[in-house]
Coordinates of C-alpha atoms and ligand atoms in Angstrom, one line a residue:
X202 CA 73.2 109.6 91.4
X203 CA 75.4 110.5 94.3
X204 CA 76.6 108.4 97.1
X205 CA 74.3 110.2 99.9
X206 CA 76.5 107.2 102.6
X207 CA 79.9 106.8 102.1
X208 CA 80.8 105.0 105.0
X209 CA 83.7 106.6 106.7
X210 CA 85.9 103.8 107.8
X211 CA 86.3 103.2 103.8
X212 CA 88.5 106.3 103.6
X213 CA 91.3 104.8 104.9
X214 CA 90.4 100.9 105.3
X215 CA 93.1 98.1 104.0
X216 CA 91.0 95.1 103.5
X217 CA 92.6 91.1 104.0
X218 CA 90.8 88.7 101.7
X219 CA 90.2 85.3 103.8
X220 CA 89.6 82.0 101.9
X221 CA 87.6 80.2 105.3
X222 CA 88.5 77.0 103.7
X223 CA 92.5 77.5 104.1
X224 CA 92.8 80.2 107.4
X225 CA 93.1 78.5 110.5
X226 CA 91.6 75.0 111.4
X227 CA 90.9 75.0 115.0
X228 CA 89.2 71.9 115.1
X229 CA 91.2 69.4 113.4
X230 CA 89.1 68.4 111.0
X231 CA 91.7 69.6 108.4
X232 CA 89.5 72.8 107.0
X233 CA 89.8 76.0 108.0
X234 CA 87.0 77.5 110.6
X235 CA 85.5 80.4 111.9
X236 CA 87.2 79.8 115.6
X237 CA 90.3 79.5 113.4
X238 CA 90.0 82.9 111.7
X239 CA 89.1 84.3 115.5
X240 CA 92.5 83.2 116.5
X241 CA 94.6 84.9 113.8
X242 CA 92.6 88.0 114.4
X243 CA 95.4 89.8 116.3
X244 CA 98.1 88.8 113.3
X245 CA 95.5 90.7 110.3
X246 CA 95.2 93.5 113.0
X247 CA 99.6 93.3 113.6
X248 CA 100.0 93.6 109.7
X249 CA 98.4 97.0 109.5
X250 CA 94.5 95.5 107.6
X251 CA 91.5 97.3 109.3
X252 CA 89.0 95.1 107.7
X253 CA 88.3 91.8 105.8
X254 CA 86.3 89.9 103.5
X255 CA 85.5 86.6 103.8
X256 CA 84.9 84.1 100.8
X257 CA 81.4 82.7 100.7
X258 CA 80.6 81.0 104.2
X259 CA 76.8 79.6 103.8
X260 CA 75.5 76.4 103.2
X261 CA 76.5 74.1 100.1
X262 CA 77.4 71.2 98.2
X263 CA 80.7 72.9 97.6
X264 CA 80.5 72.7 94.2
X265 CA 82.2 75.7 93.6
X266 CA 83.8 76.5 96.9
X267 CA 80.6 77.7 98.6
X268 CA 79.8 79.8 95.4
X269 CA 76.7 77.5 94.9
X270 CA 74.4 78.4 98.3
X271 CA 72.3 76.0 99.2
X272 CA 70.8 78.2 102.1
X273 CA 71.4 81.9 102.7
X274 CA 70.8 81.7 106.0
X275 CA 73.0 79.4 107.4
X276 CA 76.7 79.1 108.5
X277 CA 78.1 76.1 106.4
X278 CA 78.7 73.8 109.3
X279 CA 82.1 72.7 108.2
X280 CA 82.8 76.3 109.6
X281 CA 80.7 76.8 112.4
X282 CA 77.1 78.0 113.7
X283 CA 75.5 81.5 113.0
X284 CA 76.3 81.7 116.8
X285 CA 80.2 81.3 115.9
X286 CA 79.8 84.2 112.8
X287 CA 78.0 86.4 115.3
X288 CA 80.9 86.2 117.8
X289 CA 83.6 86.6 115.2
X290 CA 81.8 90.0 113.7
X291 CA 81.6 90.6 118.0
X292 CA 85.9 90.0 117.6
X293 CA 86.0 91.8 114.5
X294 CA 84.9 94.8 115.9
X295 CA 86.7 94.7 119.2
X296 CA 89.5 95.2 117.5
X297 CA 87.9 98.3 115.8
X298 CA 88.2 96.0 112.6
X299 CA 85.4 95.5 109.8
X300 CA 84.0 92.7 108.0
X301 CA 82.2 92.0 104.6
X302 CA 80.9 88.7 103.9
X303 CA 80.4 87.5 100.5
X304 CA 76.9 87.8 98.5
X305 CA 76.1 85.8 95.8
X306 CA 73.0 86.8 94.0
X307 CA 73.3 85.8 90.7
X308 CA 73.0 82.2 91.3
X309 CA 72.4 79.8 93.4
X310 CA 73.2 75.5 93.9
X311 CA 70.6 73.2 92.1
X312 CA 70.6 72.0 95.8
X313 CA 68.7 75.7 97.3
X314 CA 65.3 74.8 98.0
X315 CA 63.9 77.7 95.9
X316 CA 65.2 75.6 92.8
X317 CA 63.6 71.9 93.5
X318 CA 60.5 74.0 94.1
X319 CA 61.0 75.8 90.7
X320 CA 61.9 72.7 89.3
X321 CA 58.6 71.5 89.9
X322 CA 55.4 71.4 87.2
X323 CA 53.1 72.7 89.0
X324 CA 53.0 76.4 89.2
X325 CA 54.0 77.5 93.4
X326 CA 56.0 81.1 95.4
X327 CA 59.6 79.6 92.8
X328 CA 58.3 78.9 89.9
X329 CA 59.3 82.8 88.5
X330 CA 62.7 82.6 90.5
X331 CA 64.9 81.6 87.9
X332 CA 65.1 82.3 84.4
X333 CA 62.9 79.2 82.5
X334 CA 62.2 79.0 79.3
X335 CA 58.6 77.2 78.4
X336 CA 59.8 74.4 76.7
X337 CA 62.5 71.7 77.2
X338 CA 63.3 72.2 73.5
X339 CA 64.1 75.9 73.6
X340 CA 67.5 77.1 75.2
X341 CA 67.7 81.2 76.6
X342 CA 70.0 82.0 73.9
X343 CA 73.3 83.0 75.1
X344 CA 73.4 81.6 78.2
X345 CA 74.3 77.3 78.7
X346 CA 71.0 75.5 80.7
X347 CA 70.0 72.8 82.6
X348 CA 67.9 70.9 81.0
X349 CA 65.9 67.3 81.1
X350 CA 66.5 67.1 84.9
X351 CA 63.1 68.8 86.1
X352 CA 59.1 67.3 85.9
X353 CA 58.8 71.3 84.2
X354 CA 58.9 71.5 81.0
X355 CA 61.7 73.9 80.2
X356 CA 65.2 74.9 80.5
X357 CA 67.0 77.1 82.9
X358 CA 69.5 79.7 82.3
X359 CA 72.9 79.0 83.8
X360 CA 75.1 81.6 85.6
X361 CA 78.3 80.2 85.8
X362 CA 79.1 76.2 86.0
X363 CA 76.0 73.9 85.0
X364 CA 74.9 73.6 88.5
X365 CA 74.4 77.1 89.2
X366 CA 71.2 78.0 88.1
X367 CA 70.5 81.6 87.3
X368 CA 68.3 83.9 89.7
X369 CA 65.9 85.9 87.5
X370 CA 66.2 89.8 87.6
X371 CA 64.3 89.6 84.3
X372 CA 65.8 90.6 80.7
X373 CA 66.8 93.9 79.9
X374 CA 64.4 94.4 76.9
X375 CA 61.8 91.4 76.9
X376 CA 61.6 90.0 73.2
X377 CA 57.6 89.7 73.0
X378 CA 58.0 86.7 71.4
X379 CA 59.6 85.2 73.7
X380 CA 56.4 84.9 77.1
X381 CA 59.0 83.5 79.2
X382 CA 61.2 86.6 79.7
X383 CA 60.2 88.6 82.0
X384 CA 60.9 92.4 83.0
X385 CA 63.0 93.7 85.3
X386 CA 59.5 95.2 86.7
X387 CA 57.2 91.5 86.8
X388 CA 56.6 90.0 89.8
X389 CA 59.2 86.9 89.1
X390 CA 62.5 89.4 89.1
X391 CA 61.0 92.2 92.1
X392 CA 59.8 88.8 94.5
X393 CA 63.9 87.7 93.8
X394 CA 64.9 90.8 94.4
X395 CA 63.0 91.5 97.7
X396 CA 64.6 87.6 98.7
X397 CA 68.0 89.7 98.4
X398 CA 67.0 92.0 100.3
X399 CA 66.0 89.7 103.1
X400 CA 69.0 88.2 103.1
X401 CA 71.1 91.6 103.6
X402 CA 68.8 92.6 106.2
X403 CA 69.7 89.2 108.3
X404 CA 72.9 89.8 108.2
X405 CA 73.4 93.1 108.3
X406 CA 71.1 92.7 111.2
X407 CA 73.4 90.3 113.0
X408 CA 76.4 92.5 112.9
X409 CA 78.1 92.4 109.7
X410 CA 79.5 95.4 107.5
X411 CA 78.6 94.6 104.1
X412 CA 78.8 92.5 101.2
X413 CA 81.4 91.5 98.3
X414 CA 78.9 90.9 95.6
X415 CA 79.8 88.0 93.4
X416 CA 79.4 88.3 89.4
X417 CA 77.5 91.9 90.4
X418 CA 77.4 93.2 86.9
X419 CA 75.6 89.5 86.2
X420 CA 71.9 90.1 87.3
X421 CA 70.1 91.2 84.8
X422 CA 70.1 89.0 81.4
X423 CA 70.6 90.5 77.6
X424 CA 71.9 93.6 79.0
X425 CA 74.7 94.3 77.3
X426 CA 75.3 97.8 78.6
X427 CA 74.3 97.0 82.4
X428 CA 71.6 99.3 82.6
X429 CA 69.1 97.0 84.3
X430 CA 71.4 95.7 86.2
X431 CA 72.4 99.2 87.3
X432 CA 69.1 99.7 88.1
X433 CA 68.4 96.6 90.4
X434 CA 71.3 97.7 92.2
X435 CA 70.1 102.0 92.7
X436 CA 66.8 100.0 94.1
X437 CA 68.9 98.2 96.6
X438 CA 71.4 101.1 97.0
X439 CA 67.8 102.6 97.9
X440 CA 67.0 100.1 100.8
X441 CA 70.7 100.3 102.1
X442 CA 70.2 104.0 102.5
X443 CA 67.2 103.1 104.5
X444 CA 67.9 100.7 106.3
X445 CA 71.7 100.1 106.9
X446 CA 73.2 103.2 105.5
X447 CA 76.7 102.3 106.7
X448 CA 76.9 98.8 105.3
X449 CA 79.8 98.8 102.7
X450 CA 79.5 97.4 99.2
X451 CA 82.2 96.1 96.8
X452 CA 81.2 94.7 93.3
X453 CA 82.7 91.9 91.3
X454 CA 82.1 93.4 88.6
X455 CA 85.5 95.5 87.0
X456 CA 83.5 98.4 85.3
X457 CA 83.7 101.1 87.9
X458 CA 81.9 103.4 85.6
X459 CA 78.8 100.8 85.7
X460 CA 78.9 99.6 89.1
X461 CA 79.5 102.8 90.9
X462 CA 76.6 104.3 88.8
X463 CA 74.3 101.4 90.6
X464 CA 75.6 102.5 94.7
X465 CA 78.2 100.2 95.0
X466 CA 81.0 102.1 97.1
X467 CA 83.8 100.6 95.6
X468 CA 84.2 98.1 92.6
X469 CA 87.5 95.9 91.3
X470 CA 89.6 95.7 88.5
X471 CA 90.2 92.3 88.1
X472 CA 91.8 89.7 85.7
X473 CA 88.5 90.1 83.3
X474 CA 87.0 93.4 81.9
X475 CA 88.7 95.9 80.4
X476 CA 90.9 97.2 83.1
X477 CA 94.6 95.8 81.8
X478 CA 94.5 94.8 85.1
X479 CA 97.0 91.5 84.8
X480 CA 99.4 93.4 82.7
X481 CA 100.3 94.9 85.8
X482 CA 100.9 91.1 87.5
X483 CA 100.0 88.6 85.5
X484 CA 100.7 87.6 81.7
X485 CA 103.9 87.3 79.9
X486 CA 105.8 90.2 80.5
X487 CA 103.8 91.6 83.7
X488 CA 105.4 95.7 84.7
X489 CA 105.7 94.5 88.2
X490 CA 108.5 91.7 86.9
X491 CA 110.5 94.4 85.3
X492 CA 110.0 94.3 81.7
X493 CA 106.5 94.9 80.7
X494 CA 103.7 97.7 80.0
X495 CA 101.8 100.0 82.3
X496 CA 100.9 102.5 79.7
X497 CA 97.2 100.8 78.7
X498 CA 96.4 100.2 82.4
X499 CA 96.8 103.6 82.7
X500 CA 95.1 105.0 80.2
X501 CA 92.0 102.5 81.3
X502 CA 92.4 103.8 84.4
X503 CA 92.0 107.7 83.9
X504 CA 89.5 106.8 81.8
X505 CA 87.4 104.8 84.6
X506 CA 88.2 107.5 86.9
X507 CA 87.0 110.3 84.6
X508 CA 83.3 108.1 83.7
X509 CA 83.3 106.8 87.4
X510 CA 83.1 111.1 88.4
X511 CA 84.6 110.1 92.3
X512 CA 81.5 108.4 92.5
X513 CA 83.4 105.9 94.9
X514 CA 87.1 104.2 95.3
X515 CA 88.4 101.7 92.5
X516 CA 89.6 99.0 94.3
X517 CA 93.1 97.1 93.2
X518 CA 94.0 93.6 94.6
X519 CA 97.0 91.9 95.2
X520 CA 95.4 88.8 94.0
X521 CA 92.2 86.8 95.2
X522 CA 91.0 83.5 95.1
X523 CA 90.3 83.4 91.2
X524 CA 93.8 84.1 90.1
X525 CA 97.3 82.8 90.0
X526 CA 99.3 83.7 93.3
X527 CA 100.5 87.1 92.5
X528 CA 104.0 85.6 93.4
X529 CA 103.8 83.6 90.8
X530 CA 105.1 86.0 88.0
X531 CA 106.7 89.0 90.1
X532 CA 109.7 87.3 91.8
X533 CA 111.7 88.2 95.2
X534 CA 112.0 91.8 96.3
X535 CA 109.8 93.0 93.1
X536 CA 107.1 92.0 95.2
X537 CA 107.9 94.5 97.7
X538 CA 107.4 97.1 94.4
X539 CA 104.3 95.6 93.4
X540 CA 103.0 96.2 97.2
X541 CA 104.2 99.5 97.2
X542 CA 102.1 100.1 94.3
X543 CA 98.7 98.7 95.7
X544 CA 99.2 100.6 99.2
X545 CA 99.5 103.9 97.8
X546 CA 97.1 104.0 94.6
X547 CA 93.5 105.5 95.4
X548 CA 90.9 103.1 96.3
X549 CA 90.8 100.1 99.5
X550 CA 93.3 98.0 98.8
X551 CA 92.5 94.4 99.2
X552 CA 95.7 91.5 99.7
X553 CA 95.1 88.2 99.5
X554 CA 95.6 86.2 102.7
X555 CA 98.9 84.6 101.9
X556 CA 100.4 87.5 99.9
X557 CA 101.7 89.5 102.3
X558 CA 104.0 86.5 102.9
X559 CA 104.8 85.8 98.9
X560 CA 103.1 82.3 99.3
X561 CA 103.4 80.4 96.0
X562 CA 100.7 79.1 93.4
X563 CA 101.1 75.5 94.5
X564 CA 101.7 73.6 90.9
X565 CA 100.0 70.4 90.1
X566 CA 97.0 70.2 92.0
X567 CA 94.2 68.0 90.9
X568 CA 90.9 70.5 91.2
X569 CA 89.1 70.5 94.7
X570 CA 85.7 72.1 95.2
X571 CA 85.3 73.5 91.3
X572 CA 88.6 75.2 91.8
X573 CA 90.5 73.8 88.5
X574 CA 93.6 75.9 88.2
X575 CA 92.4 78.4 91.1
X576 CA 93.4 76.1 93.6
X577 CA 97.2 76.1 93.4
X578 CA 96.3 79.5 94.8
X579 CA 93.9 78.2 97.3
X580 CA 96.1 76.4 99.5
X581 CA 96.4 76.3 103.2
X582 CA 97.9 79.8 104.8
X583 CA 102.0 78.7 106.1
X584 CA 101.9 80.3 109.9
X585 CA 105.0 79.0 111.0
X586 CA 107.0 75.5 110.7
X587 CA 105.0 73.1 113.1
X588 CA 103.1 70.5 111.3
X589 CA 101.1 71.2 108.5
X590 CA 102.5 75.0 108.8
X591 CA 100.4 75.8 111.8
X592 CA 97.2 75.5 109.5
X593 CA 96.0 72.2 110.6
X594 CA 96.7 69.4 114.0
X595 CA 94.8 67.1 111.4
X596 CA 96.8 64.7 109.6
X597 CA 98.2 65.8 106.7
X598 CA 96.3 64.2 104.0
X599 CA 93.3 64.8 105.7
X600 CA 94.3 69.0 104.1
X601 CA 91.4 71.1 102.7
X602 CA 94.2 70.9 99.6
X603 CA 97.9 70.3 99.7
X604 CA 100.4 72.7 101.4
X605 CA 103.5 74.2 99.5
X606 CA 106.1 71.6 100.8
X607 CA 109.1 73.5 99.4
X608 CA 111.5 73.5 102.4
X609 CA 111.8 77.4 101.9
X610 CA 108.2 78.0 101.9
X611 CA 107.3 81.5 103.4
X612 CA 105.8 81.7 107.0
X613 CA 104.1 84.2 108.8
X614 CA 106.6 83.7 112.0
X615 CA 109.7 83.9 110.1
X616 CA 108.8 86.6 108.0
X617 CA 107.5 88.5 111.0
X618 CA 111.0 88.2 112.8
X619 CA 112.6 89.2 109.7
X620 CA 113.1 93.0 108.9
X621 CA 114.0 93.0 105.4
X622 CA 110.9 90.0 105.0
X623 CA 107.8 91.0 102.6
X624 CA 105.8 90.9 105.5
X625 CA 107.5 94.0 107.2
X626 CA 108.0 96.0 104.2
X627 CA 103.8 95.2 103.7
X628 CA 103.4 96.5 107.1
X629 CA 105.7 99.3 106.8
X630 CA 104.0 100.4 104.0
X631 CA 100.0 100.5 105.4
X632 CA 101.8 101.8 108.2
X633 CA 102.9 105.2 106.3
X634 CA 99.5 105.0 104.3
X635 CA 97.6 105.0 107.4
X636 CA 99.8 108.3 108.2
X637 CA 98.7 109.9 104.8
X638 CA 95.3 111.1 104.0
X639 CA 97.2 111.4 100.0
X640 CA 97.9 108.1 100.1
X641 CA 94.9 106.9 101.4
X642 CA 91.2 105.6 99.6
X643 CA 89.8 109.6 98.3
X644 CA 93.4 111.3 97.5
X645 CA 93.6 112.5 93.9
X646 CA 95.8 110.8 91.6
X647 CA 97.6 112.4 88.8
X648 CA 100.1 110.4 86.8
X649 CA 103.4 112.5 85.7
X650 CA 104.9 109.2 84.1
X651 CA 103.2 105.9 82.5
X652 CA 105.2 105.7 79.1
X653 CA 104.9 102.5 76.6
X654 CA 107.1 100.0 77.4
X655 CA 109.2 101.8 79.6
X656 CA 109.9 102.3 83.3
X657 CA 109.6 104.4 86.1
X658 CA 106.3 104.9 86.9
X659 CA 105.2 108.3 88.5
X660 CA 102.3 109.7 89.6
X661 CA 101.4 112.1 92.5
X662 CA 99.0 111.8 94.9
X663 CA 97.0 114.5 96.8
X664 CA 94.6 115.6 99.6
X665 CA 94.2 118.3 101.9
X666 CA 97.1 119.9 100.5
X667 CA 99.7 117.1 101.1
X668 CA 101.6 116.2 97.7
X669 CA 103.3 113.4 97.6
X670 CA 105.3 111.7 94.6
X671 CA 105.4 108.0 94.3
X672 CA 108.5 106.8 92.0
X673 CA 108.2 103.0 90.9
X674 CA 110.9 101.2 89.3
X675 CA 111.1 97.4 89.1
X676 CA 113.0 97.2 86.3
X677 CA 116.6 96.5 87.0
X678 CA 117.8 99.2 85.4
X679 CA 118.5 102.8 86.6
X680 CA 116.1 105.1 84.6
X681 CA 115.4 108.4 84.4
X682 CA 112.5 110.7 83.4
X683 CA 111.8 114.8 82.6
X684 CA 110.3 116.6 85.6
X685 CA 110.7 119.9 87.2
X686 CA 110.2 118.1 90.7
X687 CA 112.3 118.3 93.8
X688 CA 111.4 116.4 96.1
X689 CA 111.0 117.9 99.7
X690 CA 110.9 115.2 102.2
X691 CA 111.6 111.5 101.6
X692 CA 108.6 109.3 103.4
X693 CA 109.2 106.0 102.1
X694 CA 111.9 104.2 99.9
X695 CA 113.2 100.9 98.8
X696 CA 116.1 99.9 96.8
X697 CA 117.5 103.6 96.7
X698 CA 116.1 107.0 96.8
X699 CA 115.8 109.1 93.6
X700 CA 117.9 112.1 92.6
X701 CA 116.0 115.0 91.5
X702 CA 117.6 118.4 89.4
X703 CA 115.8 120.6 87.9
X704 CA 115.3 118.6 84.7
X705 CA 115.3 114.7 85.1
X706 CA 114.6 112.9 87.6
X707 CA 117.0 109.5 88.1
X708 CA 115.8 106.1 89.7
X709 CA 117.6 103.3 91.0
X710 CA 116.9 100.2 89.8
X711 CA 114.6 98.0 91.8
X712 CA 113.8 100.5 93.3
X713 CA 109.9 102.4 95.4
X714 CA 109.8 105.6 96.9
X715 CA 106.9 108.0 98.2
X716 CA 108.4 111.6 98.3
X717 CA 106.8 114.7 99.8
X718 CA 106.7 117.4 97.2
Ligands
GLC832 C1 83.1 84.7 91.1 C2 83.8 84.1 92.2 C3 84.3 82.7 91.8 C4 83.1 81.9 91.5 C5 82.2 82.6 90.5 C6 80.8 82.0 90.4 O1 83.8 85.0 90.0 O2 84.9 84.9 92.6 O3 85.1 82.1 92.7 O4 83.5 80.6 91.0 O5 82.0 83.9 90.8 O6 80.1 82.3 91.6
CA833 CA1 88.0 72.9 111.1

């Protein structure tokens, strides 16, 4: 399988991550809106990003932040009108900008209107939609189930918390046994998947650029190895091609090598899955903070690359709406390193509304919307230091959740007045990506240092005959490693430029450079 559409604007796109709940309220009500987002348009645009993805915006109890639909069709009202989304994909692209919305297709609420009908005895269009089993008594083994709540007689799988009922793409290999589970080929999984399809095609229709697909790798059940749920995805990789060949696709999913294989365009690493993806930011001793271990996310790495064959970009975020705030562990000016890191690695990189100014994991929140401890990292963007940070005109405790109220909390305008701030290295750096097709999404990458338990890290990026050498060093030490390298040109640096002879190359401590070679 090859990627017949890879939709061009990828090849260099930076992607912002919005949470709606916590951009911009422009209507007082104390949560964030889609007006809101409209008006901070021009700063994501300022900052370097040429696209975005918005967290899940449809209608829902909010059970789990809008991860639990209750109708696919609709704007959740809290943020606006299809009419609003409509003009802010119209904004979106005025400013030659792109924008994914957020797909969830594993799940749905107990509240979506397919599930009170499935929920139902007698047999109607639902009753295959989710995955049942035929008797209240029997659970689908593996998976947690709702259960004694419906006039049928049986329980349903579970995707995530207990009132997300699981959407039903059929079971990988059907135990015969077992009547109720059905193939990926019965009419129950194909009528869900055509309802999928429907759904892209309304909104791809209205003007948006594609999806982030929630808990992608989830779809089909008992499939250990993901190979039906590769292949529900190459049969709507199939319809895209058709239909909307330039809608973009990015999987929750953190197996490149699976989800690239199903036509996804680009796939995460991620805090789960095998990636080693937090020892880069997040666990006890994370590389970024100076005294940890790149070597396994490394070697995970080539590996993915290697199975994944270039078959689209791995995708590396600063954080997202699932994790603790990447400031949270890398301190100060390290995070200045870190960013160099994600804007020069292969792949879109994806920041984390927020990070880009090192807002903090806001401690001690009691859980809002199914949150738990996500929501520390869910808190209101800090714009600048009129009430309620320039979020909100509500009144304060009237706050989607609680603002930072450190008296040094980061802001957007002071950091963009600020030269030496986070926010201008960020923008520095997209800047001199956006002037590098090597450091861009489809360079090559080839590491030249990613030793255990020591620093720098080195690798070389490449494309169209442009080598450049990215040096990485957030130790506080001055370290050196063997190379033959000398440097030609000196693009980028922070915290010191390194010294090459014709041996060993020495880095500052603290210290990021990018280094034509
Ligand atoms: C994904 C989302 C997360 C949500 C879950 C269930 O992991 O990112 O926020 O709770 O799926 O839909
Ligand atoms: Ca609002």
């Amino acid at each position: 399988m090859k990627n017949n559409h890879f939709p061009k604007w990828l090849d260099d796109a930076v992607f912002y991550e919005i949470y709606p709940q916590s951009f911009q309220d422009s209507n007082a009500d104390g949560i964030g809106d889609f007006r809101g987002i409209m008006e901070r348009l021009d700063y994501i645009k300022e900052l370097g990003c040429s696209a975005i993805w918005m967290n899940p915006c449809f209608e829902s109890p909010f059970g789990d932040a809008g991860y639990d639909v209750s109708d696919y069709y609709k704007a959740a009202a809290r943020y606006g009108t299809n009419e609003d989304l409509k003009l802010l994909f119209d904004e979106v692209h005025k400013r030659d900008m792109h924008i994914l919305l957020d797909l969830v297709p594993g799940h749905t609420s107990v509240e979506h209107e397919w599930f009170r009908q499935s929920m139902r005895a007698d047999p109607n269009e639902y009753t295959d939609r989710y995955v049942w089993t035929d008797n209240v008594w029997e659970q689908p083994e593996g998976y947690a189930s709702i259960r004694g709540i419906s006039e049928r007689n049986g329980s349903c799988a579970v995707n995530f918390f207990s009132f997300q009922p699981a959407l039903n793409y059929g079971y990988y290999e059907p135990d015969p046994e077992k009547k109720w589970q059905q193939g990926i080929d019965d009419a129950g999984p194909q009528a869900t998947i055509a309802a999928v399809k429907d759904i892209m095609r309304f909104w791809l229709g209205m003007g948006c650029d594609g999806f982030r697909v929630d808990m992608a790798g989830s779809l089909v059940k008992n499939d250990v190895e993901g190979k039906g749920t590769i292949r529900v995805w190459q049969d709507i990789r199939a319809f895209l091609d058709r239909e909307f060949p330039d809608a973009a696709m990015i999987s929750e999913w953190g197996e490149p090598d699976k989800s690239l294989q199903g036509g996804f365009h680009m796939d995460f690493l991620l805090h789960f899955g095998p990636s080693h993806y937090n020892d880069l930011f997040r666990c006890e001793k994370p590389f970024f903070a100076g005294t940890g271990d790149v070597s396994a996310f490394v070697e995970k790495y080539v590996e993915s690359c290697q199975k994944s064959e270039g078959k689209g970009l791995i995708c590396i975020p600063s954080g997202n709406h699932d994790m603790e705030r990447l400031s949270r562990y890398i301190k100060g000016d390290r995070q200045k390193i870190a960013f160099a890191f994600l804007l020069s690695m292969p792949g879109a990189p994806f920041i984390y509304y927020g990070d880009e100014i090192g807002m903090r994991y806001t401690e001690g929140l009691t859980s809002v919307e199914g949150g738990y401890d996500r929501t520390g990292s869910r808190s209101p963007m800090q714009w600048d230091n009129t009430v309620n940070a320039g979020f909100s005109r509500a009144p304060k405790k009237a706050l989607y959740i609680c603002q930072d109220e450190s008296e040094d909390r980061p802001t957007a305008a002071l950091q963009m007045a600020d030269e030496k701030s986070l926010w201008s290295e960020v923008k520095r750096l997209i800047r001199i990506r956006s002037q590098h097709k090597a450091l861009q999404s489809r360079g090559r990458i080839e590491f030249v240092y990613a030793e255990k338990e020591t620093y720098p890290l080195a690798y070389i990026r490449q494309a169209e005959g442009e080598r450049i050498l990215v040096v990485l060093n957030p130790s506080e030490n001055q370290v050196t490693f063997p190379s033959e390298i000398v440097p030609a040109e000196t693009i980028y640096f922070w915290g010191g430029e390194i010294a090459a002879d014709s041996e060993v190359i020495t880095v500052p401590a603290c210290s990021a450079g990018f280094y034509v070679i």
